[in-house]
Amino acid sequence: MTKYNSIFRDNLFQDRTILVTGGGTGIGRAISHELASLGAHIIIASRKLEKLEATAKEITDAGGKCSIYTLNIRNEDAINAMFDEMLNDHKTIHGLVNNAGGQFPSPAENINQKGWHAVIETNLTGTFLMSKTAYNRALKQNQGNIVNIVAEMWNGFPGMVHTGAARAGVSNMTKTLAVEWAKDGVRVNAVAPGVIHGHGITQYDPAFVESYVKMASADIPLKRMGTESEIASAVTFLLSPAAAYITGETLKVDGASSLWRKTWVIDNHQNSAKFDGFED
Ligand code: ADE
């Protein structure tokens, strides 16, 4: 049985219902386990039913409450239909964790319009549509709050330009929504994970992962990758009353990698055109 040991106090989220997108795997699964272990009724939504079922079983076997809905966050009609069903079943939600996302590594010059749009639609548009729907249909009625999962994109995101642009957009959107929705007591924050050793990394080509992990860990001041639980506990803090005065913030959980790590090797070259306005 999968048991989750949270650092937070028991029943912190008693009588709270929290929707976690992409909650069936990886960081989303850890967030779902952690919040359920603290008494929340967790609703996980994503595209793949088998993954949802497996995580829901883990949570309920451990004594937690978990419901599942299949959902494509890129489609506003599907989101509204899912909310119809979910609110009929559970009345309201008190929190939303926008964790669902996806991207693929590629040099920018090889990404076509379809690939670019797919990543922007999932990570940026999907997060906006989910936030707006949750706010209008539940959160503004009960001072709920939102946590968005973004990424380490502070120096751009060489190798994944699409997700860097989308996640930076979400971090900016987090500030806007925090201000616009403050009137209803709805807080909106984000967590920016650094390099996490977990399910996410297994999605990529093993050769890419091996070189990436070696390069990344060496340059992280804490000299290791983070865990999914270290992201889950930051999300839990931001959702909790302990963060009642925090809104519009993106919290880095990255072992200081964003202050130090080089993510891209620049080959030696002499291709920089120079400007010199002086005539000898
Ligand atoms: N996880 C990755 N992409 C997703 C999508 N479009 N909808 C829901 N969950 C997802």
Short mmCIF file of C-alpha atoms and ligand atoms in Angstrom, two decimals:
data_model
loop_
_atom_site.label_atom_id
_atom_site.label_comp_id
_atom_site.label_asym_id
_atom_site.label_seq_id
_atom_site.Cartn_x
_atom_site.Cartn_y
_atom_site.Cartn_z
CA MET A 1 0.00 0.00 0.00
CA THR A 2 1.21 3.53 -0.81
CA LYS A 3 1.27 5.56 2.40
CA TYR A 4 2.16 9.25 2.31
CA ASN A 5 3.81 10.93 5.32
CA SER A 6 3.15 14.66 5.16
CA ILE A 7 5.07 17.11 7.32
CA PHE A 8 1.90 19.16 7.85
CA ARG A 9 -0.65 18.62 10.61
CA ASP A 10 -3.37 15.98 10.30
CA ASN A 11 -6.73 17.14 8.92
CA LEU A 12 -5.34 20.47 7.72
CA PHE A 13 -7.60 20.15 4.66
CA GLN A 14 -10.58 18.51 6.37
CA ASP A 15 -13.83 19.38 4.48
CA ARG A 16 -11.85 20.85 1.58
CA THR A 17 -12.26 19.58 -1.95
CA ILE A 18 -9.28 20.19 -4.20
CA LEU A 19 -9.02 19.58 -7.93
CA VAL A 20 -5.59 18.56 -9.23
CA THR A 21 -5.16 18.41 -13.00
CA GLY A 22 -2.72 15.79 -14.23
CA GLY A 23 -3.01 14.31 -10.75
CA GLY A 24 -2.59 10.71 -11.90
CA THR A 25 1.18 10.75 -12.37
CA GLY A 26 4.42 12.35 -11.25
CA ILE A 27 4.30 15.61 -9.32
CA GLY A 28 0.49 15.70 -9.58
CA ARG A 29 0.24 12.27 -8.03
CA ALA A 30 2.48 13.34 -5.12
CA ILE A 31 0.39 16.49 -4.60
CA SER A 32 -2.80 14.41 -4.62
CA HIS A 33 -1.39 11.95 -2.09
CA GLU A 34 -0.14 14.68 0.21
CA LEU A 35 -3.40 16.66 0.24
CA ALA A 36 -5.49 13.50 0.64
CA SER A 37 -3.30 12.44 3.57
CA LEU A 38 -4.25 15.75 5.22
CA GLY A 39 -7.98 15.10 4.89
CA ALA A 40 -8.81 16.76 1.55
CA HIS A 41 -11.23 15.17 -0.87
CA ILE A 42 -9.06 15.05 -3.96
CA ILE A 43 -10.45 15.24 -7.44
CA ILE A 44 -7.97 14.30 -10.11
CA ALA A 45 -8.60 15.05 -13.76
CA SER A 46 -6.56 14.26 -16.81
CA ARG A 47 -6.83 12.56 -20.16
CA LYS A 48 -5.84 9.00 -19.28
CA LEU A 49 -8.39 7.00 -17.31
CA GLU A 50 -6.03 4.13 -16.35
CA LYS A 51 -3.60 6.50 -14.66
CA LEU A 52 -6.39 8.24 -12.81
CA GLU A 53 -7.82 4.92 -11.65
CA ALA A 54 -4.45 3.67 -10.42
CA THR A 55 -3.74 6.79 -8.34
CA ALA A 56 -7.32 6.97 -7.01
CA LYS A 57 -6.96 3.36 -5.86
CA GLU A 58 -3.68 4.14 -4.09
CA ILE A 59 -5.30 7.07 -2.29
CA THR A 60 -8.50 5.29 -1.29
CA ASP A 61 -6.59 2.15 -0.23
CA ALA A 62 -4.62 4.43 2.13
CA GLY A 63 -7.89 5.74 3.61
CA GLY A 64 -8.11 8.96 1.57
CA LYS A 65 -10.94 10.39 -0.51
CA CYS A 66 -10.41 10.62 -4.24
CA SER A 67 -12.67 11.03 -7.27
CA ILE A 68 -11.65 11.02 -10.93
CA TYR A 69 -12.78 12.68 -14.15
CA THR A 70 -11.30 12.43 -17.61
CA LEU A 71 -10.62 15.82 -19.13
CA ASN A 72 -8.78 17.57 -21.92
CA ILE A 73 -7.85 20.97 -20.48
CA ARG A 74 -7.36 22.41 -23.98
CA ASN A 75 -11.09 22.28 -24.66
CA GLU A 76 -13.34 24.83 -22.94
CA ASP A 77 -16.55 22.88 -23.67
CA ALA A 78 -15.01 19.76 -22.14
CA ILE A 79 -13.96 21.76 -19.07
CA ASN A 80 -17.49 23.11 -18.60
CA ALA A 81 -19.00 19.66 -19.06
CA MET A 82 -16.57 18.24 -16.49
CA PHE A 83 -17.43 21.03 -14.03
CA ASP A 84 -21.18 20.34 -14.55
CA GLU A 85 -20.64 16.74 -13.57
CA MET A 86 -18.13 17.43 -10.78
CA LEU A 87 -20.21 20.17 -9.12
CA ASN A 88 -23.28 17.98 -9.35
CA ASP A 89 -21.36 15.20 -7.58
CA HIS A 90 -19.41 17.30 -5.06
CA LYS A 91 -21.18 20.71 -4.76
CA THR A 92 -18.03 22.86 -4.87
CA ILE A 93 -14.26 22.90 -4.83
CA HIS A 94 -12.03 24.98 -2.56
CA GLY A 95 -8.76 24.69 -4.43
CA LEU A 96 -7.34 24.10 -7.90
CA VAL A 97 -3.84 22.87 -8.68
CA ASN A 98 -3.02 23.45 -12.35
CA ASN A 99 -0.45 20.73 -12.72
CA ALA A 100 -1.34 19.16 -16.10
CA GLY A 101 1.17 20.02 -18.76
CA GLY A 102 3.42 18.61 -21.39
CA GLN A 103 6.30 19.43 -23.68
CA PHE A 104 9.01 17.79 -25.75
CA PRO A 105 12.70 18.65 -26.03
CA SER A 106 13.77 20.12 -29.35
CA PRO A 107 16.05 22.88 -30.61
CA ALA A 108 13.79 25.85 -31.39
CA GLU A 109 14.55 25.81 -35.11
CA ASN A 110 13.00 22.34 -35.47
CA ILE A 111 9.66 23.06 -33.79
CA ASN A 112 6.79 23.42 -36.25
CA GLN A 113 3.56 25.34 -35.71
CA LYS A 114 1.63 22.25 -34.64
CA GLY A 115 4.17 21.35 -31.96
CA TRP A 116 4.41 24.95 -30.75
CA HIS A 117 0.63 25.29 -30.50
CA ALA A 118 0.19 21.98 -28.72
CA VAL A 119 2.53 23.02 -25.91
CA ILE A 120 1.11 26.56 -25.62
CA GLU A 121 -2.46 25.26 -25.67
CA THR A 122 -1.87 22.73 -22.90
CA ASN A 123 0.37 24.70 -20.58
CA LEU A 124 -0.83 28.27 -21.03
CA THR A 125 -4.34 28.18 -22.51
CA GLY A 126 -5.38 25.09 -20.52
CA THR A 127 -4.20 26.67 -17.27
CA PHE A 128 -6.10 29.87 -18.05
CA LEU A 129 -9.33 28.05 -18.98
CA MET A 130 -9.20 25.89 -15.86
CA SER A 131 -8.50 28.89 -13.61
CA LYS A 132 -11.28 30.98 -15.11
CA THR A 133 -13.83 28.18 -14.89
CA ALA A 134 -12.88 27.22 -11.33
CA TYR A 135 -13.03 30.88 -10.27
CA ASN A 136 -16.42 31.57 -11.86
CA ARG A 137 -18.07 28.34 -10.84
CA ALA A 138 -16.65 27.68 -7.37
CA LEU A 139 -13.65 29.50 -5.95
CA LYS A 140 -15.10 33.01 -5.78
CA GLN A 141 -17.97 31.68 -3.69
CA ASN A 142 -15.74 30.27 -0.97
CA GLN A 143 -12.41 32.15 -0.91
CA GLY A 144 -10.75 29.27 -2.65
CA ASN A 145 -7.28 29.38 -4.11
CA ILE A 146 -5.16 28.29 -7.03
CA VAL A 147 -1.62 27.00 -7.37
CA ASN A 148 -0.07 26.75 -10.84
CA ILE A 149 2.88 24.47 -11.50
CA VAL A 150 5.36 26.17 -13.83
CA ALA A 151 9.05 25.45 -14.48
CA GLU A 152 12.55 26.79 -14.14
CA MET A 153 12.44 29.24 -17.02
CA TRP A 154 14.01 32.34 -15.50
CA ASN A 155 16.89 32.37 -17.98
CA GLY A 156 14.72 31.26 -20.87
CA PHE A 157 14.42 27.52 -21.45
CA PRO A 158 17.01 26.52 -24.07
CA GLY A 159 15.97 23.18 -25.55
CA MET A 160 12.27 23.71 -24.82
CA VAL A 161 11.40 27.20 -26.03
CA HIS A 162 7.67 26.44 -26.17
CA THR A 163 7.31 25.40 -22.57
CA GLY A 164 9.57 28.22 -21.35
CA ALA A 165 7.34 30.75 -23.09
CA ALA A 166 4.14 29.07 -21.83
CA ARG A 167 5.34 28.76 -18.21
CA ALA A 168 6.61 32.34 -18.12
CA GLY A 169 3.14 33.28 -19.39
CA VAL A 170 1.54 31.34 -16.54
CA SER A 171 3.81 33.02 -13.98
CA ASN A 172 2.76 36.42 -15.34
CA MET A 173 -0.91 35.34 -15.44
CA THR A 174 -0.57 34.31 -11.78
CA LYS A 175 0.17 37.95 -10.90
CA THR A 176 -2.73 39.32 -12.94
CA LEU A 177 -5.29 36.88 -11.55
CA ALA A 178 -4.04 37.46 -7.98
CA VAL A 179 -4.83 41.15 -8.36
CA GLU A 180 -8.12 40.76 -10.26
CA TRP A 181 -9.51 38.08 -7.93
CA ALA A 182 -8.26 39.51 -4.63
CA LYS A 183 -11.69 41.16 -4.26
CA ASP A 184 -13.18 37.71 -3.63
CA GLY A 185 -10.39 36.54 -1.34
CA VAL A 186 -9.17 34.14 -4.03
CA ARG A 187 -5.39 33.72 -3.90
CA VAL A 188 -3.39 32.66 -6.96
CA ASN A 189 0.20 31.45 -6.67
CA ALA A 190 2.64 29.27 -8.57
CA VAL A 191 5.43 26.83 -7.80
CA ALA A 192 8.43 26.60 -10.12
CA PRO A 193 10.11 23.21 -9.77
CA GLY A 194 13.76 22.84 -10.68
CA VAL A 195 15.09 19.49 -11.83
CA ILE A 196 12.90 16.84 -10.25
CA HIS A 197 13.78 13.18 -10.11
CA GLY A 198 10.48 11.49 -10.69
CA HIS A 199 8.00 10.30 -13.24
CA GLY A 200 8.34 13.37 -15.49
CA ILE A 201 11.90 12.68 -16.43
CA THR A 202 11.12 9.15 -17.56
CA GLN A 203 8.97 10.56 -20.37
CA TYR A 204 11.98 11.60 -22.40
CA ASP A 205 14.48 9.74 -24.52
CA PRO A 206 16.86 7.83 -22.12
CA ALA A 207 19.99 9.17 -23.85
CA PHE A 208 18.75 12.74 -23.40
CA VAL A 209 17.85 12.04 -19.75
CA GLU A 210 21.25 10.56 -18.92
CA SER A 211 23.24 13.50 -20.25
CA TYR A 212 20.74 16.00 -18.86
CA VAL A 213 20.73 14.54 -15.33
CA LYS A 214 24.52 14.45 -15.17
CA MET A 215 24.88 18.00 -16.41
CA ALA A 216 22.03 19.33 -14.29
CA SER A 217 22.93 17.81 -10.90
CA ALA A 218 26.57 18.89 -11.12
CA ASP A 219 25.52 22.52 -11.41
CA ILE A 220 22.79 22.58 -8.76
CA PRO A 221 24.10 24.26 -5.58
CA LEU A 222 22.33 21.63 -3.42
CA LYS A 223 24.03 19.00 -5.67
CA ARG A 224 20.99 16.86 -6.21
CA MET A 225 17.70 16.77 -8.03
CA GLY A 226 14.52 17.55 -6.11
CA THR A 227 11.80 15.08 -5.15
CA GLU A 228 8.15 15.14 -6.16
CA SER A 229 7.28 15.44 -2.45
CA GLU A 230 9.35 18.63 -2.17
CA ILE A 231 7.08 20.17 -4.80
CA ALA A 232 3.95 18.73 -3.16
CA SER A 233 4.83 20.29 0.21
CA ALA A 234 5.37 23.73 -1.34
CA VAL A 235 1.97 23.45 -3.05
CA THR A 236 0.41 22.33 0.23
CA PHE A 237 1.88 25.34 2.05
CA LEU A 238 0.53 27.77 -0.58
CA LEU A 239 -2.93 26.18 -0.50
CA SER A 240 -3.02 26.27 3.30
CA PRO A 241 -4.05 29.10 5.63
CA ALA A 242 -0.34 29.49 6.50
CA ALA A 243 -0.04 31.31 3.16
CA ALA A 244 -3.13 33.47 3.67
CA TYR A 245 -1.16 36.67 2.95
CA ILE A 246 0.70 35.32 -0.08
CA THR A 247 -0.79 35.85 -3.53
CA GLY A 248 0.62 36.49 -7.00
CA GLU A 249 3.88 34.79 -6.05
CA THR A 250 5.88 32.15 -7.92
CA LEU A 251 7.85 30.10 -5.40
CA LYS A 252 11.04 28.53 -6.77
CA VAL A 253 11.68 25.03 -5.43
CA ASP A 254 14.93 24.28 -7.19
CA GLY A 255 17.91 23.93 -4.81
CA ALA A 256 19.13 27.32 -6.12
CA SER A 257 19.68 25.83 -9.59
CA SER A 258 18.12 28.89 -11.21
CA LEU A 259 20.83 31.02 -9.57
CA TRP A 260 23.69 28.94 -10.84
CA ARG A 261 22.96 26.22 -13.41
CA LYS A 262 23.91 26.44 -17.07
CA THR A 263 21.30 24.60 -19.10
CA TRP A 264 22.72 24.87 -22.59
CA VAL A 265 26.14 24.29 -24.08
CA ILE A 266 27.20 27.00 -26.53
CA ASP A 267 29.78 25.68 -29.00
CA ASN A 268 32.75 27.92 -29.67
CA HIS A 269 32.04 30.08 -32.70
CA GLN A 270 33.05 33.29 -34.44
CA ASN A 271 29.62 34.09 -35.82
CA SER A 272 28.79 37.22 -33.90
CA ALA A 273 28.48 40.18 -36.28
CA LYS A 274 30.18 43.20 -34.74
CA PHE A 275 29.26 46.87 -34.98
CA ASP A 276 31.97 49.56 -34.81
CA GLY A 277 30.85 53.06 -35.76
CA PHE A 278 34.32 54.59 -35.80
CA GLU A 279 36.08 55.08 -39.09
CA ASP A 280 39.93 55.06 -38.83
N1 ADE B 1 -2.01 16.30 -19.30
C1 ADE B 1 -1.25 16.60 -20.37
N2 ADE B 1 -1.97 17.21 -21.33
C2 ADE B 1 -3.24 17.29 -20.85
C3 ADE B 1 -4.45 17.79 -21.37
N3 ADE B 1 -4.51 18.36 -22.57
N4 ADE B 1 -5.56 17.69 -20.61
C4 ADE B 1 -5.49 17.14 -19.38
N5 ADE B 1 -4.39 16.63 -18.86
C5 ADE B 1 -3.27 16.70 -19.57
#
